[in-house]
Coordinates of C-alpha atoms in Angstrom, one line a residue:
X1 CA 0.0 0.0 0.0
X2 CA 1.6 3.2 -1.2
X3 CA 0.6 6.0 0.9
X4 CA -0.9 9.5 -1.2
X5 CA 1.5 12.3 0.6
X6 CA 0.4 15.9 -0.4
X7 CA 2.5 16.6 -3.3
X8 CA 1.2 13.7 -5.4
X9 CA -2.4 14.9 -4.2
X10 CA -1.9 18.1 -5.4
X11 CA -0.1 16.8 -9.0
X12 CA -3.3 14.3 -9.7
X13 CA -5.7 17.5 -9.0
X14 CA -3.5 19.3 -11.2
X15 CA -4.0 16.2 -14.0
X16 CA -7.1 16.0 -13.7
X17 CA -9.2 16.6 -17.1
X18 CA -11.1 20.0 -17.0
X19 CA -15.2 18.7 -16.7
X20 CA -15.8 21.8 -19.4
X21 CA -13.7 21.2 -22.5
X22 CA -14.8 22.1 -26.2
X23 CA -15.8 18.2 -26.2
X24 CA -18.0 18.3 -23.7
X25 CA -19.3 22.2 -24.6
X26 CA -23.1 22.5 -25.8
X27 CA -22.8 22.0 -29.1
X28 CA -25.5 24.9 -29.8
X29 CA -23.0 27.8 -28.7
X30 CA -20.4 26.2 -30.7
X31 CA -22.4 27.0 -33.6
X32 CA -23.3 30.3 -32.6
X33 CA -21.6 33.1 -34.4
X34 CA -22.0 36.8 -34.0
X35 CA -20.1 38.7 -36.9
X36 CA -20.5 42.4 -35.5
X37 CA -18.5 41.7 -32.8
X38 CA -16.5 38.6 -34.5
X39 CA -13.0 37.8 -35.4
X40 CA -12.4 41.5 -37.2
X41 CA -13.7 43.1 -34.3
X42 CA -11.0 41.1 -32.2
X43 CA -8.4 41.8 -34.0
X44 CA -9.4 45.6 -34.7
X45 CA -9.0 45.3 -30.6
X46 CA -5.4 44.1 -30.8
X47 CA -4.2 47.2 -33.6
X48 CA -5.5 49.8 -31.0
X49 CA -3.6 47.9 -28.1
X50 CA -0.2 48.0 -30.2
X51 CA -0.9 52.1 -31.0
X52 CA -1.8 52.4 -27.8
X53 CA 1.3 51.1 -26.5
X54 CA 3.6 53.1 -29.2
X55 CA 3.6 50.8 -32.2
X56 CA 3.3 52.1 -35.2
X57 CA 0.9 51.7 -38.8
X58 CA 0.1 53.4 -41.4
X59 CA -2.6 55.0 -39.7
X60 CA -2.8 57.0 -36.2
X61 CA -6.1 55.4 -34.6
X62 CA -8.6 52.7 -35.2
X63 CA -11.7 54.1 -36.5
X64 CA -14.5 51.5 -35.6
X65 CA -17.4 51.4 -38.1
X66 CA -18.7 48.0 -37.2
X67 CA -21.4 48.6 -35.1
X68 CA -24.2 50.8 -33.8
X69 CA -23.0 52.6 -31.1
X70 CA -24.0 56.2 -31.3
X71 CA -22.3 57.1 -27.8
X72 CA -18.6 55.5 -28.7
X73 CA -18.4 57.1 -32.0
X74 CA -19.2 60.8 -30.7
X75 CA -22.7 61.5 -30.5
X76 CA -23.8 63.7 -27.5
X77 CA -26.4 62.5 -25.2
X78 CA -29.8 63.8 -25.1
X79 CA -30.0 66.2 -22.0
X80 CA -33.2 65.4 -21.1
X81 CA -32.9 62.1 -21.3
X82 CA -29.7 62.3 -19.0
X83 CA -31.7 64.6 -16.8
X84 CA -34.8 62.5 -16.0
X85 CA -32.4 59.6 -15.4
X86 CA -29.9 61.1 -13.5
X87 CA -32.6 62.9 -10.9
X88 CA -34.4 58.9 -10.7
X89 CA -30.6 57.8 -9.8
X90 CA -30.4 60.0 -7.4
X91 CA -33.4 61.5 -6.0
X92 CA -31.4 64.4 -4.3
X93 CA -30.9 66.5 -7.0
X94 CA -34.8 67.2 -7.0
X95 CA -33.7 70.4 -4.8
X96 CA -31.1 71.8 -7.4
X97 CA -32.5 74.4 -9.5
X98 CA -30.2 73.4 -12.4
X99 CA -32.9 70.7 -13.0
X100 CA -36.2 71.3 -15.3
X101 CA -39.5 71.1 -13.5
X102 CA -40.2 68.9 -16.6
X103 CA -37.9 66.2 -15.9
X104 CA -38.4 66.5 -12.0
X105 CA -42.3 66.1 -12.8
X106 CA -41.2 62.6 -15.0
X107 CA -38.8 61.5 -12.2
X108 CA -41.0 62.1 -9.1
X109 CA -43.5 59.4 -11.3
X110 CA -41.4 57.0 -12.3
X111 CA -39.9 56.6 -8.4
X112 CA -43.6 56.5 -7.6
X113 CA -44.0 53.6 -9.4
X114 CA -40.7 51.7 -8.1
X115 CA -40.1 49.6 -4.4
X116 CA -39.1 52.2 -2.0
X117 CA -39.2 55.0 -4.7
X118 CA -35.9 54.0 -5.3
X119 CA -34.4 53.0 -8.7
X120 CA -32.4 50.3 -6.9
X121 CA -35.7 48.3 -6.7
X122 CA -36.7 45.2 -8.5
X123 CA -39.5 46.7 -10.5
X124 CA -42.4 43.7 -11.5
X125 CA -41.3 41.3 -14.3
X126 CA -43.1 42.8 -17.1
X127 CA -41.9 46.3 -15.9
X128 CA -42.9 49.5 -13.8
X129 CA -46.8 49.6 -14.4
X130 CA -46.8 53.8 -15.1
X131 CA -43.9 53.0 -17.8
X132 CA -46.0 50.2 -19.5
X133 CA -48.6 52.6 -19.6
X134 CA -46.6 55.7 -21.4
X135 CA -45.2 53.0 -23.7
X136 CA -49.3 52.2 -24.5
X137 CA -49.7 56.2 -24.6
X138 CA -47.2 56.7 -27.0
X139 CA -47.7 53.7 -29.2
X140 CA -51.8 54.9 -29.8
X141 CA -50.5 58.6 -30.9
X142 CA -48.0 57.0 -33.3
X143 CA -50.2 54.8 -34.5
X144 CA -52.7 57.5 -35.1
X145 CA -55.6 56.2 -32.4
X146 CA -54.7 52.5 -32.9
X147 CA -55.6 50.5 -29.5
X148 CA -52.8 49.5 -26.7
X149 CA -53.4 48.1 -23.5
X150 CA -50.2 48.5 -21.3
X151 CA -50.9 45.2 -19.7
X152 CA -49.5 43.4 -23.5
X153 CA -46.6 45.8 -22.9
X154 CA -43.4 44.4 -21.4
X155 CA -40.0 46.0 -20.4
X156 CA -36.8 44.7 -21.7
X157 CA -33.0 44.2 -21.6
X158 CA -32.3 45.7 -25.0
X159 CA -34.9 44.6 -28.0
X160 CA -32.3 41.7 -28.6
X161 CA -33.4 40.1 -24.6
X162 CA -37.2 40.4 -26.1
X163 CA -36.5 38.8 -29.1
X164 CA -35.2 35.8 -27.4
X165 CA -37.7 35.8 -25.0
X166 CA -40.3 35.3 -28.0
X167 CA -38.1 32.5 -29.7
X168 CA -37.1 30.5 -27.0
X169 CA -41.6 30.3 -26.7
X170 CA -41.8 29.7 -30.4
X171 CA -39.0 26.5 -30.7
X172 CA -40.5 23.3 -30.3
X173 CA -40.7 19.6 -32.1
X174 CA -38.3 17.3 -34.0
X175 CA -36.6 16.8 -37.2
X176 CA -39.3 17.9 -39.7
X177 CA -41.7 19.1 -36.7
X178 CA -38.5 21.5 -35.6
X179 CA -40.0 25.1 -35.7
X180 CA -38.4 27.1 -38.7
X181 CA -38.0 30.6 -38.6
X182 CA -37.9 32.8 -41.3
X183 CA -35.7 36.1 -41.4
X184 CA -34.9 38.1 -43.9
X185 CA -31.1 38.1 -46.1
X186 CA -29.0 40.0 -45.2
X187 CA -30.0 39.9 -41.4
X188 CA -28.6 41.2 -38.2
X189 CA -26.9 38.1 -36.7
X190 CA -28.7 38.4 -33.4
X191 CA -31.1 36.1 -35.4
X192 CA -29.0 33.4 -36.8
X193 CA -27.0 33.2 -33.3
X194 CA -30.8 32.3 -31.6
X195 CA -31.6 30.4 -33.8
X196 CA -28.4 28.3 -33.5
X197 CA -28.3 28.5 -29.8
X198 CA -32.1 27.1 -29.8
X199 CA -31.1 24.4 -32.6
X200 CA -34.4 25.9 -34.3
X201 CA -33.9 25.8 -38.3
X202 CA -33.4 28.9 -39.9
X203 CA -35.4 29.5 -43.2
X204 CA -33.8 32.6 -45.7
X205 CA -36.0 35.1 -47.3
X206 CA -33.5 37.1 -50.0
X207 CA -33.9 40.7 -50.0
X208 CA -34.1 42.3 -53.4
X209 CA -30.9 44.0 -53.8
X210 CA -31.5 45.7 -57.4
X211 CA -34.6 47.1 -55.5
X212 CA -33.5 48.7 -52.9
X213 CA -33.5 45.5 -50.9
X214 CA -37.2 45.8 -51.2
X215 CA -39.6 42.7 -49.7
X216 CA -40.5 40.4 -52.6
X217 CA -43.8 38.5 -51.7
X218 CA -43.3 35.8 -54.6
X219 CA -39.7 35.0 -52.6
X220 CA -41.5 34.6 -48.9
X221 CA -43.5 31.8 -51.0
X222 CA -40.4 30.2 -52.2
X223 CA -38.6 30.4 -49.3
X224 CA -42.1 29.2 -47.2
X225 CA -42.7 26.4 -49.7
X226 CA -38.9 25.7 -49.8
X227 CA -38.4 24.8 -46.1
X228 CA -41.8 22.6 -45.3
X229 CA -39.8 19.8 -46.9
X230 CA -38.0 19.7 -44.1
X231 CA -39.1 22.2 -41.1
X232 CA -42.3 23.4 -39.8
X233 CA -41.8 27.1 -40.5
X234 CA -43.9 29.1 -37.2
X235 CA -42.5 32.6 -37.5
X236 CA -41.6 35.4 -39.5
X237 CA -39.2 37.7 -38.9
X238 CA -39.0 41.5 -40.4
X239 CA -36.1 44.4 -39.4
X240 CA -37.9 47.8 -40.6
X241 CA -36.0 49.9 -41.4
X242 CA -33.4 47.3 -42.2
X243 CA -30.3 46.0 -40.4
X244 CA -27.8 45.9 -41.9
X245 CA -29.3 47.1 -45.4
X246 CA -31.1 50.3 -44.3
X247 CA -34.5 50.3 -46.2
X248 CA -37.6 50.9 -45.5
X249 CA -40.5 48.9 -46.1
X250 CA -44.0 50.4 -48.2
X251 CA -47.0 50.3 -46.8
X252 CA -47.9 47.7 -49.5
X253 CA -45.3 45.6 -48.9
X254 CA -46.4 45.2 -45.0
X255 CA -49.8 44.5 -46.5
X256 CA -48.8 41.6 -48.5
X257 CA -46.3 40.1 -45.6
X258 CA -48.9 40.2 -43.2
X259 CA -51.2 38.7 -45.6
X260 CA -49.2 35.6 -45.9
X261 CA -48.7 35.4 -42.6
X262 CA -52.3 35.5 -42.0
X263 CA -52.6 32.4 -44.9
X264 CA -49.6 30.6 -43.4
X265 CA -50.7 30.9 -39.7
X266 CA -47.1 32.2 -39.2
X267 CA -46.3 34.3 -35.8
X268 CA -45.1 37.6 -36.5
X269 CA -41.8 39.0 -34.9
X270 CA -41.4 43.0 -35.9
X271 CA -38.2 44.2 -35.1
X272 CA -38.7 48.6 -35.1
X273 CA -35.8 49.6 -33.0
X274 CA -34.8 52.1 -36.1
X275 CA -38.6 53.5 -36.4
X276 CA -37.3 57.1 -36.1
X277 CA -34.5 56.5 -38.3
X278 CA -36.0 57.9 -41.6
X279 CA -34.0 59.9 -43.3
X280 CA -34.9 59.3 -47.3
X281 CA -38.2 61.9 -47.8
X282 CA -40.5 59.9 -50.1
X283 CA -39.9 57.5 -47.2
X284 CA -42.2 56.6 -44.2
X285 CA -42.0 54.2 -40.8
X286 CA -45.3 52.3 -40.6
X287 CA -45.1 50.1 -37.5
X288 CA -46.9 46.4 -38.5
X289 CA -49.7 46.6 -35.8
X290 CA -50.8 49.9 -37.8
X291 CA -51.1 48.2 -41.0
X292 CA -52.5 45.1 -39.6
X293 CA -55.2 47.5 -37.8
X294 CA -56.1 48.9 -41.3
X295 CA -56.2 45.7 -42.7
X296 CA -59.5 45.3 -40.8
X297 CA -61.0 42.9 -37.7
X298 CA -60.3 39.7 -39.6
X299 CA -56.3 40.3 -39.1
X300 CA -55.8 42.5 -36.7
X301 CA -58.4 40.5 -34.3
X302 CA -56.0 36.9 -35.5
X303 CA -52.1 37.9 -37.0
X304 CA -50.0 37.4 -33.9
X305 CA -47.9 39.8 -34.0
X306 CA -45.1 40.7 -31.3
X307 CA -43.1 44.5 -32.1
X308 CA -40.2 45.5 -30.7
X309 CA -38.2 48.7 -29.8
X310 CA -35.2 50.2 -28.1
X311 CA -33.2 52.8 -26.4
X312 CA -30.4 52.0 -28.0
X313 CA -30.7 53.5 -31.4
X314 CA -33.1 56.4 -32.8
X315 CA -31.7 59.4 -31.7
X316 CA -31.0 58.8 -28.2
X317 CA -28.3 56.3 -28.9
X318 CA -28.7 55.2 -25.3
X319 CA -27.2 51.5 -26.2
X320 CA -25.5 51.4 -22.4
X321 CA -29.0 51.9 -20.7
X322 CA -30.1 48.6 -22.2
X323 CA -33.7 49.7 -22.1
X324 CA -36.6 48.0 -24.8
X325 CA -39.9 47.2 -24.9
X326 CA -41.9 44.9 -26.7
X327 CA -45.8 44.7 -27.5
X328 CA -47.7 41.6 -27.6
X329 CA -50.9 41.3 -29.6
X330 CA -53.2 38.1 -29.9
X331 CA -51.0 35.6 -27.9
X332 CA -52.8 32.7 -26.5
X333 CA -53.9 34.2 -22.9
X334 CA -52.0 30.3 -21.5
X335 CA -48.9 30.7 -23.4
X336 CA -48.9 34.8 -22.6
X337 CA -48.9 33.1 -18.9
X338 CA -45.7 30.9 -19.6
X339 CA -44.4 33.7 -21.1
X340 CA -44.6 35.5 -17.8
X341 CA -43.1 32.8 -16.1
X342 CA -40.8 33.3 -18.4
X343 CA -39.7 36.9 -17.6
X344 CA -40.0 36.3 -14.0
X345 CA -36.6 34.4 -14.0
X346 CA -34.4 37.0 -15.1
X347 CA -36.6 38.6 -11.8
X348 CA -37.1 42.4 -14.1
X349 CA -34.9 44.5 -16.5
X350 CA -33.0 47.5 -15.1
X351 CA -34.5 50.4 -14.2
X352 CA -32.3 53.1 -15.3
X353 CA -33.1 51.1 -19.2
X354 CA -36.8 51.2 -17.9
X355 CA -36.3 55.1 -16.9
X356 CA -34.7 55.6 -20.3
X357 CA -37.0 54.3 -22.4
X358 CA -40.3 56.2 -20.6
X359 CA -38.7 59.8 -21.4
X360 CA -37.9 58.3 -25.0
X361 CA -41.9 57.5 -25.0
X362 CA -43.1 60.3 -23.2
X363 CA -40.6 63.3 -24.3
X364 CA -41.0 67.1 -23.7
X365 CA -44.2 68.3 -25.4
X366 CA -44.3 71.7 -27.1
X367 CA -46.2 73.5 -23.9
X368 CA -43.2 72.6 -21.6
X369 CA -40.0 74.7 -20.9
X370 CA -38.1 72.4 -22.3
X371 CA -39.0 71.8 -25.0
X372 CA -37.0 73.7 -27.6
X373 CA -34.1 72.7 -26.5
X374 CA -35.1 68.4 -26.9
X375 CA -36.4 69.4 -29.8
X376 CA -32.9 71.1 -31.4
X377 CA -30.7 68.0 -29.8
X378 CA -33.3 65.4 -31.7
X379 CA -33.3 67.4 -34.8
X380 CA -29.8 68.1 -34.4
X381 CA -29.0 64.7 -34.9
X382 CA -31.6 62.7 -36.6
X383 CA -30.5 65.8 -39.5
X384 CA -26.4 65.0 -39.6
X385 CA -27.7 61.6 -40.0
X386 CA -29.6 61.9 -42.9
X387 CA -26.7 64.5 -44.0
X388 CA -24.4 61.7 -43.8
X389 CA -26.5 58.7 -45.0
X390 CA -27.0 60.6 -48.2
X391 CA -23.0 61.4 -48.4
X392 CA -21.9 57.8 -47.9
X393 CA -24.2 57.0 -50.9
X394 CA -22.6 59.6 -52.9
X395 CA -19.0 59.0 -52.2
X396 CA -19.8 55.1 -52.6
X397 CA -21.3 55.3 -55.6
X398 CA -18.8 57.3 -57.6
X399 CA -15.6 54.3 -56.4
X400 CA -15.1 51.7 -59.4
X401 CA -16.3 48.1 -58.3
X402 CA -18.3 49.3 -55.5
X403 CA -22.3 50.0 -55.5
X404 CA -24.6 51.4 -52.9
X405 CA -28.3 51.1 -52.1
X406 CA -29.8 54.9 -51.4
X407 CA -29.5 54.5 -46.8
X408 CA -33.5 55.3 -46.7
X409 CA -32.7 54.8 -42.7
X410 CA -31.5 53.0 -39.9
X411 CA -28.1 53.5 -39.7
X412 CA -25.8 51.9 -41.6
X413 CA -24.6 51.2 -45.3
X414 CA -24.7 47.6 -47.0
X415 CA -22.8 47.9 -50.0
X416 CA -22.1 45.4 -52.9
X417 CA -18.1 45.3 -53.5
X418 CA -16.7 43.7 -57.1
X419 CA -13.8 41.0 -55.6
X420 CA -11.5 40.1 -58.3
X421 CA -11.6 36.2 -58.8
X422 CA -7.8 36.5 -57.7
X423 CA -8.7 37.4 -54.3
X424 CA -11.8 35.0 -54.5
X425 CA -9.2 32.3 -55.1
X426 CA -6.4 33.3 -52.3
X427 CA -9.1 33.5 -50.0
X428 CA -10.3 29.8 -50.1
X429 CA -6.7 29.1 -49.7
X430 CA -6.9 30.4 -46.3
X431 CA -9.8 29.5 -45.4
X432 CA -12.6 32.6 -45.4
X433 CA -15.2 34.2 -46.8
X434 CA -13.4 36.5 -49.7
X435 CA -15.2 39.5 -48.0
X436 CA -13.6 38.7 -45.0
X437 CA -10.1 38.5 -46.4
X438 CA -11.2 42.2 -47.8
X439 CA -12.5 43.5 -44.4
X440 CA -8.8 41.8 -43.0
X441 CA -6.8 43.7 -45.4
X442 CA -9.0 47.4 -44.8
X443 CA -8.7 47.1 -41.4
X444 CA -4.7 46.4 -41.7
X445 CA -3.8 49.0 -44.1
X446 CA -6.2 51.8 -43.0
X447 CA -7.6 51.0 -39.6
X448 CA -11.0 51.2 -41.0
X449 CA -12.5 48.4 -38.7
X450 CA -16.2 47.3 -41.1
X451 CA -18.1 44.0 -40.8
X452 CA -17.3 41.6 -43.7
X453 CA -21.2 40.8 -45.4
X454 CA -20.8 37.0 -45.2
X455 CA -21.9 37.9 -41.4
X456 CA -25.2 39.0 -42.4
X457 CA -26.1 36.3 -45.2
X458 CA -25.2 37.5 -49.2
X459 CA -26.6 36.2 -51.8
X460 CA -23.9 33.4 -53.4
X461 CA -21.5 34.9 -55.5
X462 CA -21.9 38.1 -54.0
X463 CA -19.8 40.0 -51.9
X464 CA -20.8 43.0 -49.1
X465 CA -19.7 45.0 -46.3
X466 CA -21.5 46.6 -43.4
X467 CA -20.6 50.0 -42.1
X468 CA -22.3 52.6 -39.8
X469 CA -22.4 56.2 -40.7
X470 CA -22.5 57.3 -37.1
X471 CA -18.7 59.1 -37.2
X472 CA -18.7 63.0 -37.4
X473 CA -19.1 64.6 -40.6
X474 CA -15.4 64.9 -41.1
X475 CA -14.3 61.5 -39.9
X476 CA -17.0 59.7 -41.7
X477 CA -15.3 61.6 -45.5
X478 CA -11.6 60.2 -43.9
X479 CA -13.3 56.9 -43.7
X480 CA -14.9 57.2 -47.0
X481 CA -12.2 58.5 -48.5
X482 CA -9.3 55.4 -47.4
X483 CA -12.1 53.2 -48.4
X484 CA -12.3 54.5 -51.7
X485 CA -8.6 54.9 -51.8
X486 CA -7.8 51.1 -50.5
X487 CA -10.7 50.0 -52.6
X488 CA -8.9 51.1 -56.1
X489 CA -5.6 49.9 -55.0
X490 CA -7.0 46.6 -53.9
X491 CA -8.6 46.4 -57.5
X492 CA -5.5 46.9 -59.0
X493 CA -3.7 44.5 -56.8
X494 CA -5.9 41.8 -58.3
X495 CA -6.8 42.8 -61.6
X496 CA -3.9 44.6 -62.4
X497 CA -6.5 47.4 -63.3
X498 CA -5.2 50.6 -63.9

C-alpha cells in the first residue's frame, strides 16, 4: 500500500481533465456566431492595443465602423434624457434648481411607481406599471388612435433580450416538426445566433438588392414552400428599417407580408428599433400593428404579431441603458402566462433602461420649458444623419467596383463590393469568406475596422460589407475617402487594373 502524501495529491488535482472542454461544450454555442462583434472586431481590438502602446501603422487610430453605437463614436447624449435619469438615480438632485421642473415632474412618477421609490428596486417582471402605460400612450399617438393596452406591454434588456424571449416560446418539435424561422437576407446576426443556440432551423427570405433591398412576396412563397420539406416554419421575422441594409419597407409591402402570414398561420416578430430613423423623404416608418389594424378585424383581431423597440438607437443612442420594450398582440392568454413565467426568471430588466425608455416615449411636449431645446438636440441629430446617410451614398457610388443602395434609414450602409476572382481564389486558400479576407486587409492598411457581409447572409457569388455612418461629418469623409482609396488599390492589386 503506497501512501498518497500531499505533493502527489496536489499533481493528480492538477492532471485531472477539465469537466468543461470544447468536447463536452453545448454543441449549440459552438455553432453560434455573431459577426458584428467577430474575429475583425478582435483583432481591430489588438491594432488599438499596439498604437496604444507606441507601435506604429500606417494610420494613427482605429476608427471603428462596425457597429451601432451612437455614444462610442461621438454623439452627444440627449440632455433630457440624461436629466430625467440622473434625478431617478439620485433623488437628491430634485432640490437643485439646475434641473427642469419637466424632468423632476417625469422623475417624481417614475420613483412612484418603483419599491421604496428607489431606482435600486426590483420593479415587476413585465416592468414598472406607469412605464407600461406611457409606452401604450405613446404607441396609440404613433399609430394614429390604434388601441394598446399596457398590460400586452413588457420592459426589456435591450430589444435583442425580447426577441429571445419570444423565440425561445416559439422552438419546439423534432426533425421535420422543428420550428423554422424565417428572417430576412442579409440579417442582423442576433437572429442566426438564436436560432443556432435554440437548434431551431433557420429559413432565408432574400432581400431584393436591385430594388432597394425591397420585400419580394413571390420569394416569402419560395422560401415558405422551400423549407416545409423539411421544417415546420412558425415565424416570420422582419427588421424595418433594415439591419444591416437600411431600407424601408411600403405600406404595400407590410400589406402583402402580413397577408401571408395571415394564410400561413405564421407568428409575426417585428423588429422597429430604427422606427425614427427615416432619413430618405419619399420614405415613411409604418409600424406592422398599424397596417395590420387597417387591414381590418379579420387580421388585426388573428395575425400574432409581437413589435419590438429600443433605447439604444433612434436618436438617443442610449445603447449602455439597455432599455426595450416589446408589445404583444393576440397571444394565446396560456402561453402569454408561460411567457410571464418566463420573464419572472431574469426577476425584471434594469430600471435606469426602464427610466430611459419612458422619457424616449413620453418626451418634452411643445407647452413645456423644455422643450425647444429636446427638440434642437433630436433634430440636431436625426438631420447629420440623414446628411451623412446621403453622403456615404454619394462618395460610394462614384468608387469603381463598389455599389450602394440609397441608406433610406436605420443607420448603416450595405454595400455590394466587385472582388476580383484572384482574391476570390487566395481566399479559399486560407480559409474565409473573400469579404472577410477584404475587411482583413481594410482594417490592416487603414484602420478602418467594417463588418465583412458574409456575417449577415449574401446572396452566393456576392460579396458586401456593413458600415455605420455614425462618425462626425469629417471622420466619416476620412473613412470614406481610405475606403475608396484602398478600394482602387486593392482592384489593381488583383486585376492589375489601372
Amino acid at each position: 500500500l503506497v501512501l498518497q502524501t500531499d505533493s502527489t495529491s496536489s499533481l493528480s488535482r492538477n492532471l485531472r481533465e477539465k469537466t468543461l472542454t470544447l468536447d463536452t461544450l453545448n454543441p449549440q454555442v459552438k455553432a453560434v456566431e455573431y459577426a458584428v462583434r467577430g474575429p475583425i472586431v478582435i483583432k481591430a481590438g489588438e491594432i488599438e492595443r499596439y498604437l496604444e502602446e507606441g507601435g506604429t501603422k500606417p494610420f494613427s487610430e482605429v476608427i471603428k465602423a462596425n457597429i451601432g453605437d451612437a455614444h462610442a463614436m461621438g454623439q452627444k447624449p440627449i440632455t433630457f434624457l440624461r436629466q430625467v435619469v440622473a434625478l431617478c438615480t439620485f433623488p437628491e438632485l430634485m432640490d437643485s434648481p439646475s434641473f427642469p421642473e419637466d424632468a423632476k415632474r417625469r422623475a417624481r412618477r417614475i420613483l412612484q411607481g418603483c419599491g421604496g421609490h428607489s431606482l435600486g428596486s426590483y420593479s415587476a417582471s413585465p416592468g414598472v406599471e406607469c412605464i407600461r402605460k406611457d409606452i401604450a400612450a405613446y404607441i396609440e399617438q404613433r399609430d394614429e388612435g390604434v388601441p394598446s393596452d399596457w398590460e400586452n406591454i413588457y420592459l426589456t434588456t435591450g430589444a435583442s433580450d425580447g426577441i429571445m424571449t419570444i423565440l425561445r416560446l416559439l422552438v419546439s418539435g423534432k426533425d421535420s416538426s422543428r420550428t423554422g424561422v424565417m428572417i430576412p437576407i442579409p440579417q442582423y446576426p442576433l437572429y442566426s445566433a438564436a436560432i443556432s443556440e435554440m437548434d431551431a432551423v433557420q429559413v432565408n427570405y432574400y432581400l431584393d438588392e436591385d430594388n432597394c433591398w425591397a420585400l419580394d412576396i413571390n420569394e416569402l412563397h419560395r422560401s415558405y414552400q422551400a423549407a416545409k420539406q423539411h421544417c415546420q416554419p412558425r415565424v416570420i421575422c422582419i427588421i424595418n428599417p433594415g439591419n444591416p441594409t437600411g431600407q424601408v419597407q411600403s405600406k404595400k409591402c407590410i400589406e402583402e407580408v402580413l397577408h401571408f402570414a395571415y394564410e400561413e398561420n405564421l407568428f409575426v416578430m417585428s423588429d422597429e428599433v430604427y422606427q425614427d430613423n427615416v432619413y430618405a423623404p419619399d420614405c415613411q416608418f409604418h409600424s406592422f400593428k398599424k397596417v395590420l389594424y387597417e387591414m381590418g378585424p379579420e387580421y388585426f383581431n388573428s395575425v400574432e404579431l409581437v413589435s419590438f423597440h429600443s433605447t439604444s438607437k433612434g436618436y438617443t443612442g442610449e445603447c449602455g441603458f439597455r432599455g426595450g420594450y416589446m408589445e404583444v398582440i393576440n397571444m394565446d392568454p396560456e402561453v402569454k402566462a408561460q411567457l410571464v413565467k418566463l420573464l419572472s426568471v431574469r426577476l425584471c430588466p434594469p430600471l435606469a433602461g426602464q427610466a430611459a425608455m419612458d422619457v424616449i416615449v413620453n418626451p418634452p411636449q411643445p407647452e413645456e420649458h423644455t422643450f425647444k431645446q429636446f427638440h434642437q438636440e433630436k433634430s440636431s441629430v436625426l438631420g447629420a444623419l440623414a446628411e451623412k446617410a446621403k453622403l456615404t451614398e454619394k462618395i460610394l457610388n462614384a468608387v469603381p467596383g463598389i455599389k450602394c443602395n440609397p441608406v433610406q434609414g436605420a443607420m448603416y450602409a450595405f454595400p455590394r463590393i466587385f472582388i476580383p476572382p484572384k482574391a476570390v481564389e487566395e481566399a479559399k486558400a486560407l480559409g474565409m469568406q473573400p469579404d472577410m479576407l477584404y475587411c482583413l486587409r481594410l482594417l490592416e492598411e487603414t484602420g478602418i475596422c467594417v463588418v465583412p457581409g458574409s456575417g449577415f447572409g449574401q446572396k452566393d457569388g456576392t460579396y458586401h460589407f456593413r458600415m455605420t455612418i455614425l462618425p462626425s461629418i469629417e471622420k466619416l469623409k476620412v473613412l470614406l475617402g481610405k475606403v475608396r482609396d484602398f478600394h482602387i488599390g486593392f482592384l489593381k492589386e488583383y486585376s492589375g487594373l489601372e
